[in-house]
Short mmCIF file of C-alpha atoms in Angstrom, two decimals:
data_model
loop_
_atom_site.label_atom_id
_atom_site.label_comp_id
_atom_site.label_asym_id
_atom_site.label_seq_id
_atom_site.Cartn_x
_atom_site.Cartn_y
_atom_site.Cartn_z
CA MET I 1 31.01 -6.86 231.78
CA GLU I 2 31.03 -3.11 232.36
CA LYS I 3 34.74 -2.81 231.56
CA LEU I 4 34.43 -4.94 228.43
CA PHE I 5 31.26 -3.47 226.92
CA HIS I 6 30.73 -0.07 228.62
CA LEU I 7 27.08 -0.84 229.33
CA LYS I 8 26.28 2.29 231.36
CA GLU I 9 27.87 4.53 228.76
CA ASN I 10 25.60 2.99 226.13
CA GLY I 11 22.50 3.17 228.32
CA THR I 12 21.91 -0.56 228.61
CA THR I 13 22.12 -3.47 231.05
CA VAL I 14 23.29 -7.08 231.01
CA ARG I 15 19.68 -8.31 231.01
CA THR I 16 18.71 -6.09 228.08
CA GLU I 17 21.73 -7.17 226.06
CA VAL I 18 21.14 -10.88 226.69
CA VAL I 19 17.47 -10.58 225.72
CA ALA I 20 18.51 -8.67 222.58
CA GLY I 21 21.03 -11.38 221.69
CA LEU I 22 18.42 -14.09 222.16
CA THR I 23 15.97 -12.11 220.03
CA THR I 24 18.51 -11.78 217.21
CA PHE I 25 19.28 -15.47 217.44
CA MET I 26 15.65 -16.49 217.13
CA THR I 27 15.12 -14.34 214.04
CA MET I 28 18.16 -15.74 212.23
CA ALA I 29 18.38 -19.31 213.56
CA TYR I 30 16.87 -20.49 210.27
CA ILE I 31 20.29 -20.04 208.61
CA ILE I 32 21.75 -22.94 210.62
CA ALA I 33 19.81 -25.52 208.59
CA LEU I 34 19.03 -23.47 205.48
CA ASN I 35 22.64 -22.67 204.66
CA PRO I 36 23.79 -26.31 204.37
CA ASN I 37 20.55 -27.09 202.50
CA LEU I 38 21.30 -24.46 199.86
CA LEU I 39 25.01 -25.19 199.58
CA THR I 40 24.56 -28.95 199.16
CA GLY I 41 21.34 -29.07 197.16
CA PHE I 42 19.33 -30.22 200.20
CA ASP I 43 21.53 -33.32 200.56
CA VAL I 44 20.56 -33.59 204.23
CA GLY I 45 22.61 -36.05 206.27
CA SER I 46 25.51 -36.29 203.81
CA ALA I 47 29.07 -35.70 204.95
CA LEU I 48 29.19 -32.39 203.06
CA TRP I 49 25.88 -31.23 204.58
CA ASN I 50 27.20 -32.01 208.06
CA GLY I 51 30.46 -30.21 207.30
CA VAL I 52 28.68 -27.07 206.10
CA PHE I 53 26.35 -27.21 209.12
CA MET I 54 29.35 -27.22 211.47
CA ALA I 55 31.06 -24.47 209.48
CA THR I 56 27.93 -22.30 209.65
CA CYS I 57 27.82 -22.49 213.44
CA LEU I 58 31.56 -22.11 214.03
CA ALA I 59 32.29 -19.32 211.53
CA SER I 60 29.22 -17.34 212.60
CA ALA I 61 30.14 -17.62 216.27
CA LEU I 62 33.76 -16.56 215.66
CA ALA I 63 32.65 -13.56 213.58
CA MET I 64 30.22 -12.46 216.32
CA PHE I 65 32.90 -12.82 218.99
CA CYS I 66 35.09 -10.50 216.90
CA MET I 67 32.19 -8.05 216.54
CA ALA I 68 31.71 -8.17 220.31
CA PHE I 69 35.29 -7.68 221.43
CA LEU I 70 36.84 -5.69 218.54
CA ALA I 71 33.95 -3.34 217.66
CA ASN I 72 31.66 -3.60 220.72
CA LYS I 73 28.64 -3.50 218.43
CA PRO I 74 25.39 -5.52 218.65
CA PHE I 75 25.51 -6.88 215.10
CA ALA I 76 25.24 -10.58 214.29
CA LEU I 77 27.00 -12.31 211.41
CA ALA I 78 26.43 -15.53 209.49
CA PRO I 79 26.67 -16.88 205.91
CA GLY I 80 24.72 -14.34 203.88
CA MET I 81 21.53 -15.20 202.07
CA GLY I 82 21.81 -14.52 198.36
CA LEU I 83 25.56 -14.98 198.53
CA ASN I 84 25.13 -18.61 199.56
CA SER I 85 22.71 -19.24 196.68
CA PHE I 86 25.18 -17.62 194.27
CA PHE I 87 27.97 -19.75 195.76
CA ALA I 88 25.93 -22.91 195.10
CA VAL I 89 25.44 -21.85 191.47
CA VAL I 90 29.19 -21.24 191.14
CA VAL I 91 29.93 -24.70 192.57
CA ALA I 92 27.54 -26.33 190.09
CA ASN I 93 29.10 -24.39 187.19
CA ILE I 94 32.62 -25.40 188.26
CA ALA I 95 31.50 -29.04 188.33
CA ALA I 96 30.00 -28.74 184.84
CA LEU I 97 33.03 -26.87 183.48
CA THR I 98 35.77 -29.11 184.87
CA GLY I 99 34.03 -32.47 185.34
CA MET I 100 35.01 -32.55 189.01
CA SER I 101 32.71 -33.98 191.67
CA TYR I 102 30.44 -31.59 193.58
CA VAL I 103 32.58 -31.90 196.71
CA ALA I 104 35.81 -31.14 194.79
CA SER I 105 34.09 -28.20 193.07
CA PHE I 106 32.84 -26.99 196.45
CA GLN I 107 36.39 -27.07 197.78
CA SER I 108 37.56 -25.13 194.71
CA ALA I 109 34.92 -22.43 195.28
CA LEU I 110 36.07 -22.06 198.89
CA VAL I 111 39.29 -20.57 197.49
CA ILE I 112 37.22 -17.67 196.12
CA ILE I 113 35.82 -16.99 199.61
CA LEU I 114 39.33 -17.19 201.10
CA ILE I 115 40.67 -14.63 198.62
CA GLU I 116 37.66 -12.39 199.24
CA GLY I 117 38.29 -12.47 202.99
CA ILE I 118 41.99 -11.68 202.57
CA VAL I 119 41.14 -8.75 200.28
CA PHE I 120 38.69 -7.43 202.87
CA ILE I 121 41.24 -7.79 205.69
CA ILE I 122 43.70 -5.67 203.69
CA LEU I 123 41.08 -3.08 202.72
CA SER I 124 39.88 -2.83 206.32
CA ILE I 125 43.38 -2.42 207.78
CA LEU I 126 44.18 0.26 205.21
CA ASN I 127 40.86 2.04 206.02
CA ILE I 128 39.78 1.75 202.38
CA ARG I 129 36.45 0.13 203.26
CA GLU I 130 35.84 2.93 205.77
CA LYS I 131 36.56 5.49 203.06
CA ILE I 132 34.03 3.74 200.83
CA VAL I 133 31.45 4.13 203.61
CA ASP I 134 32.29 7.83 203.87
CA ALA I 135 31.87 8.19 200.09
CA ILE I 136 28.18 7.27 200.29
CA PRO I 137 26.28 10.59 200.15
CA LEU I 138 24.18 11.50 203.18
CA GLY I 139 20.97 11.42 201.14
CA VAL I 140 21.65 7.84 200.08
CA ARG I 141 22.57 6.87 203.65
CA LEU I 142 19.27 8.23 204.92
CA GLY I 143 17.41 5.89 202.59
CA ILE I 144 19.29 2.72 203.52
CA ALA I 145 17.48 2.03 206.82
CA PRO I 146 13.93 2.48 205.41
CA ALA I 147 14.84 0.37 202.38
CA ILE I 148 16.13 -2.38 204.68
CA GLY I 149 12.83 -2.06 206.55
CA LEU I 150 10.87 -2.83 203.39
CA MET I 151 13.24 -5.69 202.65
CA LEU I 152 12.62 -7.15 206.13
CA MET I 153 8.86 -6.87 205.65
CA ASN I 154 9.18 -8.55 202.26
CA ILE I 155 11.17 -11.40 203.81
CA GLY I 156 8.68 -11.76 206.66
CA LEU I 157 5.64 -11.83 204.37
CA GLY I 158 7.40 -13.81 201.68
CA SER I 159 10.44 -16.07 201.57
CA ASN I 160 10.78 -16.60 205.33
CA ALA I 161 7.57 -18.62 205.67
CA GLY I 162 6.73 -20.64 202.58
CA VAL I 163 4.22 -23.49 202.45
CA TYR I 164 4.49 -26.59 200.23
CA SER I 165 1.79 -29.06 199.23
CA GLU I 166 0.95 -31.68 196.61
CA THR I 167 0.14 -28.79 194.21
CA GLY I 168 3.65 -27.37 194.48
CA GLY I 169 5.12 -24.40 196.30
CA PRO I 170 6.46 -22.50 197.98
CA PHE I 171 3.33 -20.46 198.56
CA PHE I 172 3.77 -17.15 200.38
CA VAL I 173 1.54 -15.11 202.66
CA MET I 174 1.38 -11.85 200.72
CA ARG I 175 1.61 -13.20 197.17
CA ASP I 176 -0.54 -16.33 197.38
CA PHE I 177 -2.87 -15.76 200.36
CA PHE I 178 -3.65 -12.04 200.37
CA GLY I 179 -2.92 -11.86 196.65
CA ALA I 180 -5.58 -14.44 195.75
CA LEU I 181 -8.82 -13.16 194.27
CA THR I 182 -10.93 -15.16 196.73
CA PRO I 183 -10.31 -17.70 199.52
CA SER I 184 -11.57 -20.47 197.24
CA VAL I 185 -8.95 -19.58 194.63
CA ALA I 186 -6.23 -19.66 197.30
CA GLN I 187 -7.51 -23.01 198.56
CA SER I 188 -7.56 -24.59 195.12
CA THR I 189 -4.07 -23.25 194.39
CA MET I 190 -2.49 -24.49 197.62
CA GLY I 191 -4.42 -27.73 198.03
CA SER I 192 -3.77 -29.37 201.38
CA GLY I 193 -1.30 -26.60 202.23
CA TYR I 194 -4.11 -24.06 202.60
CA ASN I 195 -4.85 -24.94 206.23
CA THR I 196 -1.16 -24.61 207.07
CA MET I 197 -1.12 -21.24 205.30
CA VAL I 198 -4.06 -20.04 207.40
CA LEU I 199 -2.15 -21.11 210.50
CA GLN I 200 0.95 -19.24 209.25
CA VAL I 201 -1.07 -16.07 208.68
CA ALA I 202 -2.77 -16.26 212.09
CA THR I 203 0.53 -16.96 213.85
CA MET I 204 2.32 -14.16 212.05
CA PHE I 205 -0.21 -11.42 212.72
CA ILE I 206 -1.09 -12.43 216.28
CA GLY I 207 2.63 -12.42 217.02
CA LEU I 208 2.99 -9.01 215.36
CA PHE I 209 0.12 -7.48 217.31
CA VAL I 210 1.41 -8.94 220.59
CA ILE I 211 4.78 -7.32 219.91
CA VAL I 212 3.18 -3.97 219.05
CA LEU I 213 0.92 -3.94 222.13
CA LEU I 214 3.75 -4.92 224.48
CA ALA I 215 6.06 -2.32 222.90
CA LYS I 216 3.41 0.40 223.31
CA ARG I 217 3.25 -0.47 227.00
CA GLY I 218 7.03 -0.21 227.26
CA VAL I 219 7.54 -3.90 228.05
CA LYS I 220 11.19 -4.94 227.81
CA GLY I 221 11.79 -7.83 225.44
CA ALA I 222 8.53 -7.22 223.57
CA VAL I 223 9.91 -8.74 220.36
CA LEU I 224 11.09 -11.91 222.10
CA LEU I 225 7.85 -12.31 224.04
CA GLY I 226 5.81 -11.82 220.88
CA MET I 227 7.84 -14.49 219.09
CA LEU I 228 7.34 -16.91 221.98
CA ALA I 229 3.58 -16.23 221.98
CA ALA I 230 3.47 -16.80 218.22
CA SER I 231 5.43 -20.04 218.59
CA VAL I 232 2.96 -21.40 221.15
CA ILE I 233 0.06 -20.54 218.86
CA TYR I 234 1.72 -22.28 215.92
CA TRP I 235 2.56 -25.40 217.92
CA ALA I 236 -1.01 -25.63 219.23
CA GLY I 237 -2.40 -25.08 215.72
CA SER I 238 -0.14 -27.77 214.30
CA PHE I 239 -1.46 -30.31 216.79
CA ALA I 240 -5.02 -29.28 215.87
CA LEU I 241 -4.23 -29.97 212.20
CA GLY I 242 -2.90 -33.41 213.10
CA ASN I 243 0.79 -32.51 212.79
CA ASP I 244 3.41 -32.85 215.51
CA PRO I 245 5.72 -29.79 215.40
CA PHE I 246 8.19 -31.61 217.66
CA ALA I 247 8.35 -34.83 215.61
CA SER I 248 11.85 -34.04 214.34
CA LEU I 249 13.20 -34.23 217.91
CA ALA I 250 12.45 -37.95 218.12
CA THR I 251 15.10 -38.89 215.54
CA ALA I 252 17.40 -35.89 215.97
CA SER I 253 21.05 -36.38 216.77
CA PHE I 254 22.70 -34.09 219.31
CA VAL I 255 26.23 -35.36 218.54
CA PRO I 256 28.26 -32.78 216.55
CA PRO I 257 29.55 -34.25 213.24
CA PHE I 258 33.16 -33.10 213.66
CA GLY I 259 34.46 -36.02 211.61
CA ASP I 260 32.42 -35.08 208.53
CA MET I 261 33.63 -31.48 208.69
CA MET I 262 37.26 -32.56 208.94
CA ALA I 263 36.80 -34.89 205.95
CA THR I 264 34.98 -32.50 203.62
CA THR I 265 35.34 -28.80 204.43
CA PHE I 266 37.84 -27.96 207.18
CA PHE I 267 40.79 -26.25 205.40
CA LYS I 268 39.94 -28.35 202.33
CA PHE I 269 40.99 -25.79 199.71
CA ASN I 270 41.24 -27.23 196.19
CA PHE I 271 43.70 -24.74 194.68
CA ALA I 272 44.31 -26.90 191.60
CA GLY I 273 40.58 -27.04 190.87
CA PHE I 274 40.30 -23.29 191.36
CA LEU I 275 42.98 -22.67 188.73
CA ASP I 276 41.18 -24.98 186.30
CA ILE I 277 38.28 -22.55 185.95
CA GLY I 278 40.49 -19.97 184.19
CA TRP I 279 42.02 -16.74 185.44
CA PHE I 280 39.39 -14.41 183.91
CA THR I 281 36.47 -16.32 185.40
CA ALA I 282 38.28 -16.54 188.73
CA ILE I 283 38.92 -12.79 188.87
CA THR I 284 35.36 -11.86 187.92
CA LEU I 285 33.96 -14.23 190.55
CA VAL I 286 36.17 -12.74 193.27
CA ILE I 287 35.17 -9.19 192.24
CA THR I 288 31.48 -10.12 192.19
CA PHE I 289 31.58 -11.68 195.66
CA CYS I 290 33.56 -8.72 197.01
CA MET I 291 31.18 -6.07 195.68
CA ILE I 292 28.00 -7.80 196.81
CA ASP I 293 29.36 -8.58 200.28
CA MET I 294 30.95 -5.17 200.80
CA PHE I 295 27.83 -3.16 200.15
CA ASP I 296 25.50 -5.64 201.85
CA THR I 297 27.63 -5.26 204.99
CA ILE I 298 27.98 -1.50 204.71
CA GLY I 299 24.26 -1.09 204.12
CA THR I 300 23.32 -3.29 207.08
CA LEU I 301 25.74 -1.55 209.44
CA VAL I 302 24.75 1.97 208.40
CA GLY I 303 21.01 1.25 208.27
CA THR I 304 20.79 -0.61 211.57
CA ALA I 305 23.12 1.81 213.38
CA SER I 306 21.02 4.73 212.14
CA ARG I 307 17.86 3.16 213.52
CA ALA I 308 19.58 2.63 216.90
CA GLY I 309 20.93 6.18 217.08
CA MET I 310 24.52 4.92 216.97
CA VAL I 311 25.66 7.40 214.30
CA ASP I 312 26.81 11.01 214.48
CA LYS I 313 25.22 14.00 212.72
CA ASP I 314 27.02 13.08 209.49
CA GLY I 315 25.69 9.52 209.57
CA ASN I 316 29.02 7.96 210.60
CA MET I 317 29.19 5.04 213.04
CA PRO I 318 32.04 4.89 215.59
CA ASN I 319 34.24 1.78 215.32
CA MET I 320 33.17 1.19 211.73
CA LYS I 321 36.68 -0.07 210.90
CA GLU I 322 36.53 -2.70 213.64
CA ALA I 323 33.04 -3.79 212.57
CA LEU I 324 34.18 -4.21 208.97
CA LEU I 325 37.29 -6.07 210.14
CA SER I 326 35.08 -8.48 212.12
CA ASP I 327 33.12 -9.14 208.93
CA ALA I 328 36.34 -9.87 207.02
CA ILE I 329 37.61 -12.23 209.72
CA GLY I 330 34.27 -14.03 209.62
CA THR I 331 34.57 -14.51 205.86
CA ILE I 332 38.04 -16.07 206.22
CA ALA I 333 36.74 -18.26 209.07
CA GLY I 334 33.90 -19.37 206.81
CA ALA I 335 36.30 -20.27 204.01
CA CYS I 336 38.56 -22.23 206.37
CA THR I 337 35.73 -24.17 208.02
CA GLY I 338 33.67 -24.65 204.85
CA THR I 339 30.92 -22.16 204.07
CA SER I 340 30.17 -19.22 201.81
CA THR I 341 30.72 -15.55 202.67
CA VAL I 342 29.98 -14.58 206.27
CA THR I 343 28.39 -11.16 206.44
CA THR I 344 26.50 -8.87 208.82
CA PHE I 345 22.88 -10.00 209.03
CA VAL I 346 20.00 -7.62 208.50
CA GLU I 347 18.12 -9.54 211.23
CA SER I 348 20.47 -7.80 213.68
CA ALA I 349 17.88 -5.03 213.59
CA SER I 350 15.55 -7.18 215.72
CA GLY I 351 18.11 -7.33 218.53
CA VAL I 352 18.83 -3.62 218.24
CA GLU I 353 15.11 -2.93 218.51
CA ALA I 354 15.03 -5.11 221.64
CA GLY I 355 17.56 -2.74 223.21
CA GLY I 356 20.90 -4.21 222.13
CA ARG I 357 23.57 -1.51 222.00
CA THR I 358 26.90 -3.23 222.71
CA GLY I 359 28.98 -6.24 221.84
CA LEU I 360 27.32 -8.23 224.62
CA THR I 361 24.34 -8.68 222.27
CA ALA I 362 26.62 -10.09 219.56
CA LEU I 363 28.43 -12.25 222.13
CA THR I 364 25.11 -13.73 223.33
CA THR I 365 24.02 -14.56 219.78
CA GLY I 366 27.46 -16.04 219.05
CA VAL I 367 27.32 -18.29 222.11
CA LEU I 368 23.89 -19.53 221.03
CA PHE I 369 25.22 -20.30 217.53
CA LEU I 370 28.09 -22.21 219.11
CA ALA I 371 25.64 -24.10 221.30
CA CYS I 372 23.70 -25.10 218.20
CA ILE I 373 26.48 -27.53 217.38
CA PHE I 374 24.87 -29.56 220.14
CA ILE I 375 21.27 -28.29 220.21
CA ALA I 376 20.51 -27.52 216.56
CA PRO I 377 17.32 -29.67 216.62
CA LEU I 378 15.87 -27.37 219.31
CA ALA I 379 16.56 -24.25 217.22
CA ALA I 380 14.86 -25.94 214.27
CA ILE I 381 11.46 -26.10 215.99
CA ILE I 382 11.11 -22.29 216.10
CA PRO I 383 8.36 -21.71 213.51
CA ALA I 384 9.13 -19.42 210.59
CA ALA I 385 5.86 -17.55 211.11
CA ALA I 386 7.03 -16.46 214.57
CA THR I 387 10.26 -15.00 213.23
CA SER I 388 8.26 -13.33 210.46
CA ALA I 389 6.26 -11.42 213.07
CA ALA I 390 9.49 -9.95 214.42
CA LEU I 391 10.85 -9.13 210.97
CA ILE I 392 7.66 -7.30 209.96
CA TYR I 393 7.62 -5.29 213.20
CA VAL I 394 11.27 -4.25 212.89
CA GLY I 395 10.73 -3.44 209.23
CA VAL I 396 7.86 -1.09 210.09
CA LEU I 397 10.03 0.69 212.67
CA MET I 398 12.89 1.14 210.22
CA LEU I 399 10.52 2.90 207.82
CA MET I 400 10.44 5.75 210.32
CA GLY I 401 13.78 6.83 208.89
CA LEU I 402 11.93 8.25 205.90
CA LYS I 403 11.05 11.30 207.99
CA ASN I 404 14.70 12.39 207.67
CA VAL I 405 14.62 12.33 203.86
CA ASN I 406 13.93 15.64 202.11
CA PHE I 407 11.33 14.62 199.53
CA ASP I 408 11.38 18.12 198.06
CA ASP I 409 14.96 17.51 196.93
CA MET I 410 15.09 15.32 193.82
CA ASP I 411 18.79 14.63 194.46
CA GLN I 412 17.72 12.74 197.59
CA MET I 413 14.27 11.54 196.62
CA VAL I 414 15.14 9.63 193.42
CA PRO I 415 18.02 7.53 194.90
CA VAL I 416 15.96 6.77 198.01
CA ALA I 417 12.91 5.79 195.95
CA LEU I 418 15.02 3.42 193.84
CA MET I 419 16.50 1.83 196.95
CA LEU I 420 13.05 1.47 198.52
CA ILE I 421 11.91 -0.66 195.61
CA GLY I 422 15.32 -2.15 194.80
CA MET I 423 16.04 -3.89 198.09
CA PRO I 424 12.84 -5.90 198.52
CA VAL I 425 12.59 -6.79 194.82
CA SER I 426 16.26 -7.74 194.25
CA SER I 427 16.77 -9.08 197.81
CA SER I 428 20.20 -7.42 197.70
CA ILE I 429 21.17 -4.50 199.90
CA GLY I 430 24.35 -4.00 197.88
CA HIS I 431 22.62 -3.87 194.50
CA ALA I 432 20.06 -1.37 195.78
CA ILE I 433 22.80 0.89 197.14
CA GLY I 434 24.48 0.62 193.75
CA LEU I 435 21.30 1.85 192.06
CA GLY I 436 21.09 4.71 194.54
CA LEU I 437 24.70 5.78 193.96
CA ILE I 438 24.42 5.59 190.17
CA SER I 439 21.24 7.67 190.13
CA TYR I 440 22.72 10.21 192.56
CA ALA I 441 25.83 10.65 190.42
CA VAL I 442 23.89 10.92 187.15
CA ILE I 443 21.44 13.50 188.54
CA LYS I 444 24.27 15.61 189.95
CA VAL I 445 26.24 15.53 186.70
CA PHE I 446 23.34 16.51 184.48
CA SER I 447 22.20 19.15 186.97
CA GLY I 448 25.53 20.93 186.64
CA LYS I 449 26.60 19.91 190.14
CA ALA I 450 29.23 17.32 189.23
CA LYS I 451 31.77 18.83 191.65
CA GLU I 452 29.48 18.02 194.60
CA VAL I 453 30.09 14.32 194.02
CA SER I 454 33.30 12.78 195.39
CA VAL I 455 35.70 10.98 193.09
CA LEU I 456 35.24 7.75 195.06
CA THR I 457 31.47 7.93 194.56
CA TYR I 458 32.03 8.13 190.80
CA VAL I 459 34.43 5.17 190.96
CA ILE I 460 31.96 3.05 192.97
CA SER I 461 29.12 3.97 190.60
CA ALA I 462 31.26 2.97 187.61
CA LEU I 463 32.10 -0.36 189.24
CA PHE I 464 28.42 -1.07 189.81
CA LEU I 465 27.68 -0.27 186.16
CA LEU I 466 30.34 -2.80 185.18
CA LYS I 467 28.88 -5.29 187.66
CA PHE I 468 25.35 -4.89 186.30
CA PHE I 469 26.10 -4.89 182.57
CA LEU I 470 29.52 -6.36 181.78
CA ILE I 471 30.68 -8.91 184.38
CA VAL I 472 29.46 -12.37 183.39
#
C-alpha cells in the first residue's frame, strides 16, 4: 500500500483512507439507483433500467480505479447529475425527431458520450485540458471551493432529501419546511408527508451536530459516524411512523442483471440513429456535453484539492493531467457500458474532509461501487437525510476558502460573488465558472487591464457566451 499510494508522504494511513472512501461512498450511493431512474424515466425493473444500473456501477468503479492508480488522488467519479438529466432530454428529443424507440434513441445518444470521451482523451494527452485549468485566473480559482460549498449545502437542504405525499412533491427542507410561514401552512401543503418531513429535518440536523461535535473533539471518521447516527435515528423514526425502512430488502434481488446489460447497453452504439439527428445538432450536442463536463470536473478537482491543501501557491494541483485522464477514461467506459457522462463528483469533498489524501480513498469507493452490483439493495437503505448532514457539514467547511479572497479587489470579488450564487442556483459548477470567467474578462478589459488576461481565458469566455446565448 505504501509503495502504491505513498501514504506516509501524504500524512495518512490505510485506516484513514478506507474510512474516507466509505464516507464518500455513503454520500454518493444515491446515484446507483437515481441514475437509471433518470435515464429511463423511472422504468424500474425494465431491461434498460437494469442495463443502466450495471453500467453505473461498472463505469464508476473503473473510473475510480484509474483515479487511484494513475493520479493517486482521493476523488470519486460517477455519472454526473445534471448531465444525466440533460442526456435523458436528448434521448427523448431523438425519439421524437426520428420516430425511433426510446431504447434505440438511447443507444444513439451513447455515441455522443463516446465522442466526448475520445475528445477528452486527446485533449488530456496533449495537455490542453491542463492548460485550460492554468488559464483560470487565481481569483476565480479561489472562489470555486466556497461556491461548491454553497452548492453542497443547497443539495443537502434541497434536492437530496425530497418528500412526496398525496398533495404532490417533492417538498424540500429549506424551501417548504423552513420557508413556510407557519407549521400549519407547511402541514397543509405537505399533507401526510409532513410527519416524514419533520423526521427528515430532525435526522439531518442531529446528524450534522453529531458530526460537528465529534470533529471538534478530533474524532477520526466524524463524518461517517455522524451519518451512521443519523441513519439509526431515521430508521427508528420510520418505525414510529408505521413505516418499515427495510421493507425493500424483502423483495430485493441480489443477482446482477448481466443479461439485460448485454442486451440493451453494452457496446450498443446506434451509429445510424446518431447520424439521423443531423450533423449540426450532433456537433452542438457534443460541444455542449464537452463544455459542461470539462468545467464541472475542473471545478470539482480545483475546489476540493484547495480545501484539502493539495495545491501549490499558484493554486495548481499535482497530477492534474492524470486526474483529467481518469475522468476521460470513465466517460468512455460509461459510453461503452451504457450510461451518460462519468465525471468527478463533488461529494468527494466528504471523503477528503474525512482525511482522504491518496488514491486508496478512490480505490475503496470504487470497490464499494463494484460490490453494489451484488449488494445494491443494502446501499439503497441509507436515508437521504443522513447523507444531507454530511453534505451540509462539508459545505460549511468549504466556505472557509472565502478568507483567501480579497474582497477589496473588485476584479476578484465580482467573479467570486457570481459563482457563489451561480452554483447553487444553476446546479452547475461549469456554468458558474463560465460566469466568473466572463465577468473577470469584461472587468479587466473595461478597466484598461486587458493585457492581464490570457488569450485562452478570452477564448474560454467567448465559448461560454456562445454556449449561453447561441447553442440550441
